[in-house]
CSV table of C-alpha atoms and ligand atoms in Angstrom, one decimal:
chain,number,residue,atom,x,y,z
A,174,UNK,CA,69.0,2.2,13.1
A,175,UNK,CA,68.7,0.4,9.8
A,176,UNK,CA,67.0,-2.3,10.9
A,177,UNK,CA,64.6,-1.2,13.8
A,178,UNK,CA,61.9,-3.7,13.7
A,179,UNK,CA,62.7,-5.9,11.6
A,180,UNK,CA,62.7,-9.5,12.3
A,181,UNK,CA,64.8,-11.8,11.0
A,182,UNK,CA,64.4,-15.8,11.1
A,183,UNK,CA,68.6,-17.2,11.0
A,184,UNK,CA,68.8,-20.1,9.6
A,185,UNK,CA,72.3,-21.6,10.4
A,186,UNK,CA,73.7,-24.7,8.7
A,187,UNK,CA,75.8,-27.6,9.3
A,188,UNK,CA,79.4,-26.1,7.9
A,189,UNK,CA,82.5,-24.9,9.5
A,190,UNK,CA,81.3,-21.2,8.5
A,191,UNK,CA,78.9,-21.5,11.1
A,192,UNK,CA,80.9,-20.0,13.6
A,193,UNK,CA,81.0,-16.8,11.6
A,194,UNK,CA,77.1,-16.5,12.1
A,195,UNK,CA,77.6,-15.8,15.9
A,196,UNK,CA,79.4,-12.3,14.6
A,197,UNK,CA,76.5,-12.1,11.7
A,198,UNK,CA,74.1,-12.3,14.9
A,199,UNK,CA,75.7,-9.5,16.4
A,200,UNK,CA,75.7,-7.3,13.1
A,201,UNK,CA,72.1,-7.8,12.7
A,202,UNK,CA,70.9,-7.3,16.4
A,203,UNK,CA,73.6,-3.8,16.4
A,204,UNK,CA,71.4,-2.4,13.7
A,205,UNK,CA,68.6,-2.8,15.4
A,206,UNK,CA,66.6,-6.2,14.1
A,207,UNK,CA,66.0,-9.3,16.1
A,208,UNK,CA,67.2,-12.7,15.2
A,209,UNK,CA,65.1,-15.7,15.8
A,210,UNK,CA,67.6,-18.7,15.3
A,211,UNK,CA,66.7,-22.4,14.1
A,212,UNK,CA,69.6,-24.4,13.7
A,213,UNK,CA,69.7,-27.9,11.7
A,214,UNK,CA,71.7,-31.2,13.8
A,215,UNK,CA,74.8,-30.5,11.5
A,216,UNK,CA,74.9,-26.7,12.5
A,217,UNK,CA,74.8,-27.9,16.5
A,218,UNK,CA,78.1,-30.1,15.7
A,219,UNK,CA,79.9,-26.9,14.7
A,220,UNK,CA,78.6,-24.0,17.4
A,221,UNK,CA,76.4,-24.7,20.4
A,222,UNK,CA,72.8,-23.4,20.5
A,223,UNK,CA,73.7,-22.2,24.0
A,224,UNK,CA,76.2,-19.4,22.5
A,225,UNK,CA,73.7,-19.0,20.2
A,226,UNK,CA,70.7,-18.3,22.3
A,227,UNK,CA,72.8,-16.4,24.0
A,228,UNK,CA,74.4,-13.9,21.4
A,229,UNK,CA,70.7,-14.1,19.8
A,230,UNK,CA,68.8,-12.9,23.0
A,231,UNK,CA,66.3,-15.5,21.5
A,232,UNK,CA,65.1,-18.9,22.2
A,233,UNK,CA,66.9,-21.2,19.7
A,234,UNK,CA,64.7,-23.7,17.7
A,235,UNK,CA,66.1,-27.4,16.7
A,236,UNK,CA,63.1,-29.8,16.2
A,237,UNK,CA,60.1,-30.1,14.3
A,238,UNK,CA,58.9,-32.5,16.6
A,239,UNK,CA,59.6,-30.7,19.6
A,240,UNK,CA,56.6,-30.6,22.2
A,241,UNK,CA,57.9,-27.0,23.3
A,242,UNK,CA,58.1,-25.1,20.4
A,243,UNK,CA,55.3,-26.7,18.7
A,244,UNK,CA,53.0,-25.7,21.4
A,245,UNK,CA,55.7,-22.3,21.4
A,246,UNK,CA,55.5,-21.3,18.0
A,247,UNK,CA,55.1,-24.2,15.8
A,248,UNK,CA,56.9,-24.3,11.7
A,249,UNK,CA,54.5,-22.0,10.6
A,250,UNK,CA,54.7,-19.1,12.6
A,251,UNK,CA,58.0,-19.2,13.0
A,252,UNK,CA,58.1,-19.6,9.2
A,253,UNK,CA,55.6,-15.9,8.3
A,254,UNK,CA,56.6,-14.0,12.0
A,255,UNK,CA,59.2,-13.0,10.2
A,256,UNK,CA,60.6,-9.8,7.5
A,257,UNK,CA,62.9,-12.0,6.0
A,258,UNK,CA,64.3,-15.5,6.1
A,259,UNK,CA,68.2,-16.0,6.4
A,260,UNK,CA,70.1,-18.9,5.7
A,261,UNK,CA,73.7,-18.4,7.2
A,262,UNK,CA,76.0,-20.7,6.4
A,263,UNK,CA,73.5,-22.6,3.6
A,264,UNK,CA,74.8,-25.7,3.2
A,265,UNK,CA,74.7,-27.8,-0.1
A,266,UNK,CA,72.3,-30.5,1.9
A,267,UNK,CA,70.3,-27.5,2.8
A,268,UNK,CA,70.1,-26.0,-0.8
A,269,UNK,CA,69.0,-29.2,-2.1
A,270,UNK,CA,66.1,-29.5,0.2
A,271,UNK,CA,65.2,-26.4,-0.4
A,272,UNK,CA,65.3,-27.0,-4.3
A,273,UNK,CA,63.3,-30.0,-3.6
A,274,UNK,CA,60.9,-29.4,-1.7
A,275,UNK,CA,61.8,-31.4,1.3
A,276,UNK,CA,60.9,-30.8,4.4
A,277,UNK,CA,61.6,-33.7,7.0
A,278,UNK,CA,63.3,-31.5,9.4
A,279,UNK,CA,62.1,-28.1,10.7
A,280,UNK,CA,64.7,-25.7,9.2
A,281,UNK,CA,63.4,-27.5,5.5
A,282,UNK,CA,59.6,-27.0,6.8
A,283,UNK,CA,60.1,-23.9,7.4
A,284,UNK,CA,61.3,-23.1,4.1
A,285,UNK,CA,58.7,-24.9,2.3
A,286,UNK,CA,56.0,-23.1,4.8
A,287,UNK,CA,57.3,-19.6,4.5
A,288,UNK,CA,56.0,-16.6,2.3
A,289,UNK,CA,58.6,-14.3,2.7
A,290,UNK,CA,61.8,-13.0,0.9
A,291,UNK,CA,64.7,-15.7,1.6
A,292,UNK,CA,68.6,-15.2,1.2
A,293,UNK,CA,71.0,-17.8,1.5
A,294,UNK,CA,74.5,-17.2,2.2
A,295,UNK,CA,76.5,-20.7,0.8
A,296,UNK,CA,79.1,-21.7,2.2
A,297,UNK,CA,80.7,-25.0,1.2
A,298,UNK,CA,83.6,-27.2,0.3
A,299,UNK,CA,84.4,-25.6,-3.5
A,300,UNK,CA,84.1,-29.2,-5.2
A,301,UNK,CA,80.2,-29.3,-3.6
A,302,UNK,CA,79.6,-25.9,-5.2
A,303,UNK,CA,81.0,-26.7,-8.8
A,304,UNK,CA,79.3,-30.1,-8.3
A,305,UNK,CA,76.6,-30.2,-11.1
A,306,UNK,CA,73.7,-30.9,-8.5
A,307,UNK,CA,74.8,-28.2,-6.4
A,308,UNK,CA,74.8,-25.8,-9.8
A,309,UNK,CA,71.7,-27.2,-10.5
A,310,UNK,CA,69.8,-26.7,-6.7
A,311,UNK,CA,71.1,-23.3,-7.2
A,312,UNK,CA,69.3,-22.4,-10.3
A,313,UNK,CA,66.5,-23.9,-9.2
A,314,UNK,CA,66.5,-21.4,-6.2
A,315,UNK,CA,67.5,-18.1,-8.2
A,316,UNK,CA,64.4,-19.3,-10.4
A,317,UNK,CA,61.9,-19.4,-7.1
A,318,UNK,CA,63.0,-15.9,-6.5
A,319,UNK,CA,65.3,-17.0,-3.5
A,320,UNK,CA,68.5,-14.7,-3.4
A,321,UNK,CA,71.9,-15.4,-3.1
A,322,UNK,CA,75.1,-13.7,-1.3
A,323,UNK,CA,78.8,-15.2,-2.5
A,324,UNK,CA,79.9,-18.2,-1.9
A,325,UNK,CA,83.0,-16.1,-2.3
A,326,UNK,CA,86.3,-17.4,-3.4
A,327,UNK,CA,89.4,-18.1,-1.1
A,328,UNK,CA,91.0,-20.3,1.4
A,329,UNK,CA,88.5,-23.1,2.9
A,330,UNK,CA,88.8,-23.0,6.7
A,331,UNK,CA,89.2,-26.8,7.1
A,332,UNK,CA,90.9,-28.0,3.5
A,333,UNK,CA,93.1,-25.2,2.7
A,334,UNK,CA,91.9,-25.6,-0.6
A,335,UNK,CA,91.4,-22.5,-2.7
A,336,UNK,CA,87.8,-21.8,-4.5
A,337,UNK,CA,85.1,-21.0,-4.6
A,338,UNK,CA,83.0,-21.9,-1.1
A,339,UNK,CA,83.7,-19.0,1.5
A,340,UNK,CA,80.6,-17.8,3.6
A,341,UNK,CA,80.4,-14.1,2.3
A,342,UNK,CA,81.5,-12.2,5.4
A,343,UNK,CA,79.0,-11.5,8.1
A,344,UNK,CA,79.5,-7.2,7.7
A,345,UNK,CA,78.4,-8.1,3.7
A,346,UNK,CA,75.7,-10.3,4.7
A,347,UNK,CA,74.1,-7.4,7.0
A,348,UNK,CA,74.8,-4.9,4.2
A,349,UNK,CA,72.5,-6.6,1.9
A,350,UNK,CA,70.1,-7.3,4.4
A,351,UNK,CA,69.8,-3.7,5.1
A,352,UNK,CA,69.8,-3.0,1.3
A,353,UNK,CA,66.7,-5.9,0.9
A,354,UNK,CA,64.9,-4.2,3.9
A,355,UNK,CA,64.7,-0.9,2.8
A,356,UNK,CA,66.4,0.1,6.0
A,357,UNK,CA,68.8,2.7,4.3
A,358,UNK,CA,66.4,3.9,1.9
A,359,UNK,CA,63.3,4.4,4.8
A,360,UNK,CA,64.1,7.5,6.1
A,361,UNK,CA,60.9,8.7,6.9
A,362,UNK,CA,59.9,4.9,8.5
A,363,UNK,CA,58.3,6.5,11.6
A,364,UNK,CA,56.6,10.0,10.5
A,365,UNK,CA,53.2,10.5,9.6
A,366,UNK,CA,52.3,12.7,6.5
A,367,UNK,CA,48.8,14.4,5.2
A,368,UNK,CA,48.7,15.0,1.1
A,369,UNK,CA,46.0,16.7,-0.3
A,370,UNK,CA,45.7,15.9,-4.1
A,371,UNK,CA,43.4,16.8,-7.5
A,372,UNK,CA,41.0,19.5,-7.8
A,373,UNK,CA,37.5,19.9,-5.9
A,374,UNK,CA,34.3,20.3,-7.2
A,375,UNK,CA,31.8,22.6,-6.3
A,376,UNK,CA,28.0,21.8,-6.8
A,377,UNK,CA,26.0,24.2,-8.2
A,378,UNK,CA,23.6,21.9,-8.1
A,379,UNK,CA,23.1,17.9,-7.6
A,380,UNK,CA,24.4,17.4,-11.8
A,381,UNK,CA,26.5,20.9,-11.9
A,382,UNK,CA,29.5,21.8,-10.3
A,383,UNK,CA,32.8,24.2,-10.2
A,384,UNK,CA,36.0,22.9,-10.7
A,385,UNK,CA,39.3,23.3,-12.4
A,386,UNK,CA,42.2,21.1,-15.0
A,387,UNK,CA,44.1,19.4,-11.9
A,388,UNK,CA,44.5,15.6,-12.6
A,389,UNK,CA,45.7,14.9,-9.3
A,390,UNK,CA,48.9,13.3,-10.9
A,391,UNK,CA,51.9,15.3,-9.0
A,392,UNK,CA,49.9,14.6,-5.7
A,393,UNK,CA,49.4,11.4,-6.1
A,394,UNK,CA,53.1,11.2,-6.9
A,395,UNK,CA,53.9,12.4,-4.3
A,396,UNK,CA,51.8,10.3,-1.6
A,397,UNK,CA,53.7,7.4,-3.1
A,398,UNK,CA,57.1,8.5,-3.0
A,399,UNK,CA,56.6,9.8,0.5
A,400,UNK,CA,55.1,6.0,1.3
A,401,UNK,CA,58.4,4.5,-0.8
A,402,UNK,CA,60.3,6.4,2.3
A,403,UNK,CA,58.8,4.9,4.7
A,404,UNK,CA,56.2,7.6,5.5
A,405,UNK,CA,52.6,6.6,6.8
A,406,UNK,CA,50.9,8.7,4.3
A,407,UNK,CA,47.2,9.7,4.6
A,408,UNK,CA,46.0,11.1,1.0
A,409,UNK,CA,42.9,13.6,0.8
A,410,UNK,CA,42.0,13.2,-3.0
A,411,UNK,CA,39.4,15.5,-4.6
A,412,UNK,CA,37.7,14.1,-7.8
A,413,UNK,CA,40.2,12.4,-9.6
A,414,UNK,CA,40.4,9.3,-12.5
A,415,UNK,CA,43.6,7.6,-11.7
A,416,UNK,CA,44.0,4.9,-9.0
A,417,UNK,CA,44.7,5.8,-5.4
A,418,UNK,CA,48.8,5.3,-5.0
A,419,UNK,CA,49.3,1.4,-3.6
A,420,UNK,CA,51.1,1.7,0.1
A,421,UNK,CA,48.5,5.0,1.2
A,422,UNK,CA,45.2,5.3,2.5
A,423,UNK,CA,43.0,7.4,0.5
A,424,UNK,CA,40.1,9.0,1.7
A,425,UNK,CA,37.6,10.2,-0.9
A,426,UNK,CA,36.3,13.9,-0.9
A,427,UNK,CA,33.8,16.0,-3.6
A,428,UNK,CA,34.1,19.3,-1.9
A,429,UNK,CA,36.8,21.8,-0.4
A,430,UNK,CA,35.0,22.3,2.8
A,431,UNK,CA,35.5,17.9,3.0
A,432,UNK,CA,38.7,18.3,2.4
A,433,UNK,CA,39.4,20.5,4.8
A,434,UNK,CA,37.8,18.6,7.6
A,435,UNK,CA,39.5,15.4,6.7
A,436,UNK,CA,43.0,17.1,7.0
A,437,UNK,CA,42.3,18.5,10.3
A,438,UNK,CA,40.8,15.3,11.7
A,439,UNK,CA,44.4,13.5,10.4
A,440,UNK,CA,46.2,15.9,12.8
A,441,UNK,CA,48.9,15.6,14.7
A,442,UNK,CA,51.3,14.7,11.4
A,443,UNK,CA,54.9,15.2,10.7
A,444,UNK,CA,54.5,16.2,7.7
A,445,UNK,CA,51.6,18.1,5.3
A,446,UNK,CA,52.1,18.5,1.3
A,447,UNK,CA,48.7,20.7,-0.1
A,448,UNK,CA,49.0,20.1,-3.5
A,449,UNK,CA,45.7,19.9,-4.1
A,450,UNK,CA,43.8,22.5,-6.8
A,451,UNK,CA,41.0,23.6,-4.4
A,452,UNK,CA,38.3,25.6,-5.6
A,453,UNK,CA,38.6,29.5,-4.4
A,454,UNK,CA,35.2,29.7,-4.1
A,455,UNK,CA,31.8,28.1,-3.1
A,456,UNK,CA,28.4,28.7,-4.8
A,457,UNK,CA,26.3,29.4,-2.0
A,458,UNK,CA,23.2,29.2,-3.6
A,459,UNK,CA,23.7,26.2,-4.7
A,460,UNK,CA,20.6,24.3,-4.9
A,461,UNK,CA,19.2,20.8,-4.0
A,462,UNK,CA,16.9,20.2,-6.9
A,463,UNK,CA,18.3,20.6,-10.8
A,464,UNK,CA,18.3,24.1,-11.1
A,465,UNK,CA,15.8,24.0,-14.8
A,466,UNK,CA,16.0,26.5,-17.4
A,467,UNK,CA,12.8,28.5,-17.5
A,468,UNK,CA,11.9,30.0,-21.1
A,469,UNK,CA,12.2,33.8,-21.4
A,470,UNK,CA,13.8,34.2,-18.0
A,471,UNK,CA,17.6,35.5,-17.1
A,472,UNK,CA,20.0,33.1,-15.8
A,473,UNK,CA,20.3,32.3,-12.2
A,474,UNK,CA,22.6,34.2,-10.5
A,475,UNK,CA,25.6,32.0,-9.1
A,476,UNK,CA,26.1,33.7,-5.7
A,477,UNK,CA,29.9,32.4,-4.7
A,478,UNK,CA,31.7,32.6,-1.4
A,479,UNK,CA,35.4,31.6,-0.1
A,480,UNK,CA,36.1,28.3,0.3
A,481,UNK,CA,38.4,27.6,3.5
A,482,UNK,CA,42.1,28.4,2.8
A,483,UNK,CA,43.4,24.8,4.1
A,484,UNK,CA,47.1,25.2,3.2
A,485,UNK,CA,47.0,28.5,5.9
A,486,UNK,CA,45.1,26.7,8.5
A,487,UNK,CA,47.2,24.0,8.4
A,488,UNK,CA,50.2,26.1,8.6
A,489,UNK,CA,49.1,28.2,11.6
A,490,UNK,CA,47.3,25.2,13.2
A,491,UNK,CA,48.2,24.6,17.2
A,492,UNK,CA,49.4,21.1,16.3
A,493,UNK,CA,51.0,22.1,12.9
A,494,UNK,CA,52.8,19.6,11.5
A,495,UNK,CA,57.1,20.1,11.2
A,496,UNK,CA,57.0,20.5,7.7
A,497,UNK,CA,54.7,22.2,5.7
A,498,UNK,CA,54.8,22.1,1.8
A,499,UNK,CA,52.4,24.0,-0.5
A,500,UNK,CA,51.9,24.7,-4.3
A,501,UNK,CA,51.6,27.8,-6.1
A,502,UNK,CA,50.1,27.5,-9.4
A,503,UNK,CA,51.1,30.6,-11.1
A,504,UNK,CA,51.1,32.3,-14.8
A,505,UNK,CA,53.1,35.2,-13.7
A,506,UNK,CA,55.9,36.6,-11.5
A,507,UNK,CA,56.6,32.8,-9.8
A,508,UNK,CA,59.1,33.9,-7.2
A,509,UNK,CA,57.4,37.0,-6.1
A,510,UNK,CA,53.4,35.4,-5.7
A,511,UNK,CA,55.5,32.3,-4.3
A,512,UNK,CA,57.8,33.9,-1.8
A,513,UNK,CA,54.6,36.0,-0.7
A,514,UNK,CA,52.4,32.8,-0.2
A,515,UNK,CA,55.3,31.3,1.9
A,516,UNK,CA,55.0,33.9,4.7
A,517,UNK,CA,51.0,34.2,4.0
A,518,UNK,CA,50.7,30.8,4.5
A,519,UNK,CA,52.8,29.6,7.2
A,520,UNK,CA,54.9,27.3,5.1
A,521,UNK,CA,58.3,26.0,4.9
A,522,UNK,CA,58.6,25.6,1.4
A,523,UNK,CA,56.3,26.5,-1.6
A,524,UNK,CA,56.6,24.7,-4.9
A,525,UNK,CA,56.1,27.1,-8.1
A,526,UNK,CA,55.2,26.0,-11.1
A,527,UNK,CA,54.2,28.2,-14.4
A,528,UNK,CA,50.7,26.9,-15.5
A,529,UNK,CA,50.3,29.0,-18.1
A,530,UNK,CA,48.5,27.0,-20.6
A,531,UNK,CA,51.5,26.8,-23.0
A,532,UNK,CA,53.4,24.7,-20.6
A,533,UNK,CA,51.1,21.8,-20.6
A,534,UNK,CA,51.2,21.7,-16.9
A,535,UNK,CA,47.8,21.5,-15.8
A,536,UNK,CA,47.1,17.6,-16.5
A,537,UNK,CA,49.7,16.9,-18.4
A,538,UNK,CA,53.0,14.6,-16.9
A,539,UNK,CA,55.7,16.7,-16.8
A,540,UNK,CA,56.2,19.3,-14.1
A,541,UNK,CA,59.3,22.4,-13.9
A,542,UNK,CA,59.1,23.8,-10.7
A,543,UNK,CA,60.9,26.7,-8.1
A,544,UNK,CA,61.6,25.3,-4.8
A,545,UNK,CA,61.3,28.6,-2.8
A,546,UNK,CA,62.2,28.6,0.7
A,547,UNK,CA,62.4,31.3,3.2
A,548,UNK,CA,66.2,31.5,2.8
A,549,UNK,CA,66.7,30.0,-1.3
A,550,UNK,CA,64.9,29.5,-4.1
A,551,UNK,CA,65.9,26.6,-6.4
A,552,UNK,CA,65.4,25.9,-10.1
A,553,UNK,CA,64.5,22.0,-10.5
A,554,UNK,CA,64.6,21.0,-14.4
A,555,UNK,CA,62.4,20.0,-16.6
A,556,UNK,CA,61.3,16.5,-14.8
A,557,UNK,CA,58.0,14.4,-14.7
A,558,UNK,CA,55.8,14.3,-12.0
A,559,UNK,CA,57.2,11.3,-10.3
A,560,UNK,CA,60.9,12.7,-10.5
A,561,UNK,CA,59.9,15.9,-8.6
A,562,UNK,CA,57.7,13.7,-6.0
A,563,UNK,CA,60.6,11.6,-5.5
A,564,UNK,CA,63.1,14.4,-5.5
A,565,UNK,CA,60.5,16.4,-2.9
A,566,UNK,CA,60.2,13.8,-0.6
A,567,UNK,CA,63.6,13.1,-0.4
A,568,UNK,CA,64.4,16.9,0.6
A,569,UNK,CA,61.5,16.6,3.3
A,570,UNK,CA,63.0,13.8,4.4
A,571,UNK,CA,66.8,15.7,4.6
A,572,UNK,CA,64.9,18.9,6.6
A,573,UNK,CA,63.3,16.2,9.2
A,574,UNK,CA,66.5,14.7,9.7
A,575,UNK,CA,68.1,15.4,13.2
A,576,UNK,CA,64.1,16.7,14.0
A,577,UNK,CA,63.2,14.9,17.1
A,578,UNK,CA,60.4,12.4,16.5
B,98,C5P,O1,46.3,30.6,-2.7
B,98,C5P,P1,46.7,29.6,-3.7
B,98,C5P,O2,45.5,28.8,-4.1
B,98,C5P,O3,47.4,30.0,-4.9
B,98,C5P,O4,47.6,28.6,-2.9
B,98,C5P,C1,48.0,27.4,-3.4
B,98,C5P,C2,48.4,26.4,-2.3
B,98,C5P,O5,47.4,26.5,-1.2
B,98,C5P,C3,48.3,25.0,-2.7
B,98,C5P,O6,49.3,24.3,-1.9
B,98,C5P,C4,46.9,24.6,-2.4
B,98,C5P,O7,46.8,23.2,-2.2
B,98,C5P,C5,46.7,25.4,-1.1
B,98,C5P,N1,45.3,25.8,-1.0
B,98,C5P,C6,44.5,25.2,0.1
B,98,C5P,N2,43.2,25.6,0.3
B,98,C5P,C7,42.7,26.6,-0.5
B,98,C5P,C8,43.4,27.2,-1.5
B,98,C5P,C9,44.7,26.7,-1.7
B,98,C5P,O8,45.0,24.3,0.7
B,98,C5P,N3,41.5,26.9,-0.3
């Protein structure tokens, strides 16, 4: 559901509209959130707090003073326990207050006390919401970053006077809710994904090392795009000089051999993407002391060995994770390497990309890649790195779909 686990605080107003929040408490609980309600004295003259409480499933909250709920929950839980604050029907009192900074009852503390995103759905006489204080509370509000749904226009339920004043309707309401929660766009809220990303580096000695072009851009990318879906991403970054993605934890590693251990030890995970340049190959001899040039004598000898493949161990792991992505970095015959690494590696889908150096690839921002799975291959054009993570992660997210969790 949309809105599994999300919390929402209802404010409900004094207004005639504030029967239609009994229905809006029935959207939002239906798509899975839970509504905490406060109601102000006005609001209580137009709906009970017993059918409220009861549609809520929630104790309701009325006073600031009360000795109950202070000891309860008190203003200023109830004002952060919560995703978002909802004020349904907002009344022009309660807009004012808000614009103000009052706060002498405890649905106007609240306000004042909370940090998180508030909408207000008005719903008023139209006269108080052409009124020039009213226009004026309102721009106030939009200014503090508060949002607004309607007031729409039509037929007031107690005048019959046309306008503009009508609570937006409670399906509306719970629409944009879901669209200011993510809900719709969080598909992959609930999986756990691994992301290996840049190149390693591998000493030849304590100032030397091996190591190849990879920036560590289209990884990165694509740790954050997989977060934007909801994903809890783990990143494994080789040596890199951009910032870890915000919304991921990053672990740090020089080496492939790291990096291997630190995506074994993330297993079990929904999802893996190794898009990481890892090094083929070890220097075995590498040595702990600067290895010095000695006049009149022949280089030292690199002796080299294979790194672990992690891609393949990952993709014939016992707990291997539903979907496994990897990259092919190729300069020749992309679909036939690629389709080969598919079935050599154990993956679901292999992402091919031309680095010849021509291309710019390696480093550079822009990415044109083959999507090659074992049944299609795709052509993706020309797009930059964050394009194809975003466009990757949303296809992940379409094969987990209908996957059990
Ligand atoms: O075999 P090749 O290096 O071309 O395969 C590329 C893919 O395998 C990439 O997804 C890369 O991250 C992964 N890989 C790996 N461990 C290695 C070598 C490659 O995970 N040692």
């Amino acid at each position: 559901m949309e809105l599994t686990g999300k919390r929402i605080l209802l404010i409900i107003s004094g207004g005639i509209a504030a029967y239609k929040s009994l229905d809006l408490i029935r959207r939002l609980r239906e798509r899975g959130a839970s509504v905490r309600p406060i109601m102000t004295a006005a609001a209580q003259e137009f709906v009970t707090p017993l059918a409220v409480g009861a549609l809520s499933a929630s104790h309701v909250y009325t006073d600031l003073f009360s000795r109950e709920d202070e000891q309860d929950v008190g203003h200023i839980r109830l004002a952060r326990e919560c995703d978002l604050v909802l004020i349904a029907p907002a009344s022009a009192d309660l807009l004012a207050k808000m614009a103000h900074g009052l706060a002498n009852d405890l649905a106007s503390a609240v306000l004042l006390a909370t940090d998180r995103p508030v909408l207000v759905a008005p719903a008023m006489n139209p006269k108080m919401w052409s009124a020039a204080a009213t226009k004026r509370n309102a721009e106030i509000l939009r200014g503090d970053g508060v949002g607004f749904i309607g007031p729409m226009s039509g037929e007031m339920a107690e005048s019959g006077e046309a306008g503009l004043g009508r609570m937006a309707e409670p399906l509306d309401i719970a629409a944009e809710v879901v669209h200011l929660l993510g809900g719709s766009e969080r598909p992959l809220a609930g999986r756990t994904a691994i992301v290996t990303s840049g190149p390693t580096h591998e000493p030849i000695d304590p100032v030397r090392y091996i190591a190849n072009r990879s920036s560590g851009r289209q990884g990165h990318a694509i740790a954050a795009a997989l977060a934007k879906l909801g994903a809890e991403v783990t990143l494994i970054s080789g040596p890199v000089t951009i910032a870890d993605p915000a919304g991921v934890q990053t672990i740090h590693v020089e080496r492939a051999d790291e990096m291997h251990d630190a995506v074994v030890s993330r297993l079990p995970a929904d999802i893996a993407i190794m898009v990481a340049a890892v090094a083929d190959w070890r220097v075995v001899t590498s040595a702990d002391q600067k290895i010095k040039k000695q006049p009149g004598e022949a280089p030292p000898p690199l002796m080299l060995a294979e790194n672990p493949d992690i891609l393949k161990t990952v993709g014939h792991h016992a707990q291997r994770p539903k979907i496994v992505v990897g990259f092919a970095a190729e300069t020749q015959d992309i679909e036939r390497n690629g389709q080969a690494k598919l079935v050599r590696k154990g993956a679901d889908l292999i992402v091919a990309n031309d680095v010849s150096p021509e291309t710019g690839v390696m480093g550079g921002t822009r990415n044109r890649v083959k999507i090659i799975a074992h049944d299609s291959i795709s052509d993706w054009p020309d797009l930059s790195k964050d394009e194809v993570a975003e466009r990757l992660a949303a296809l992940v997210a379409e094969k987990l779909e209908g996957e059990h969790r």
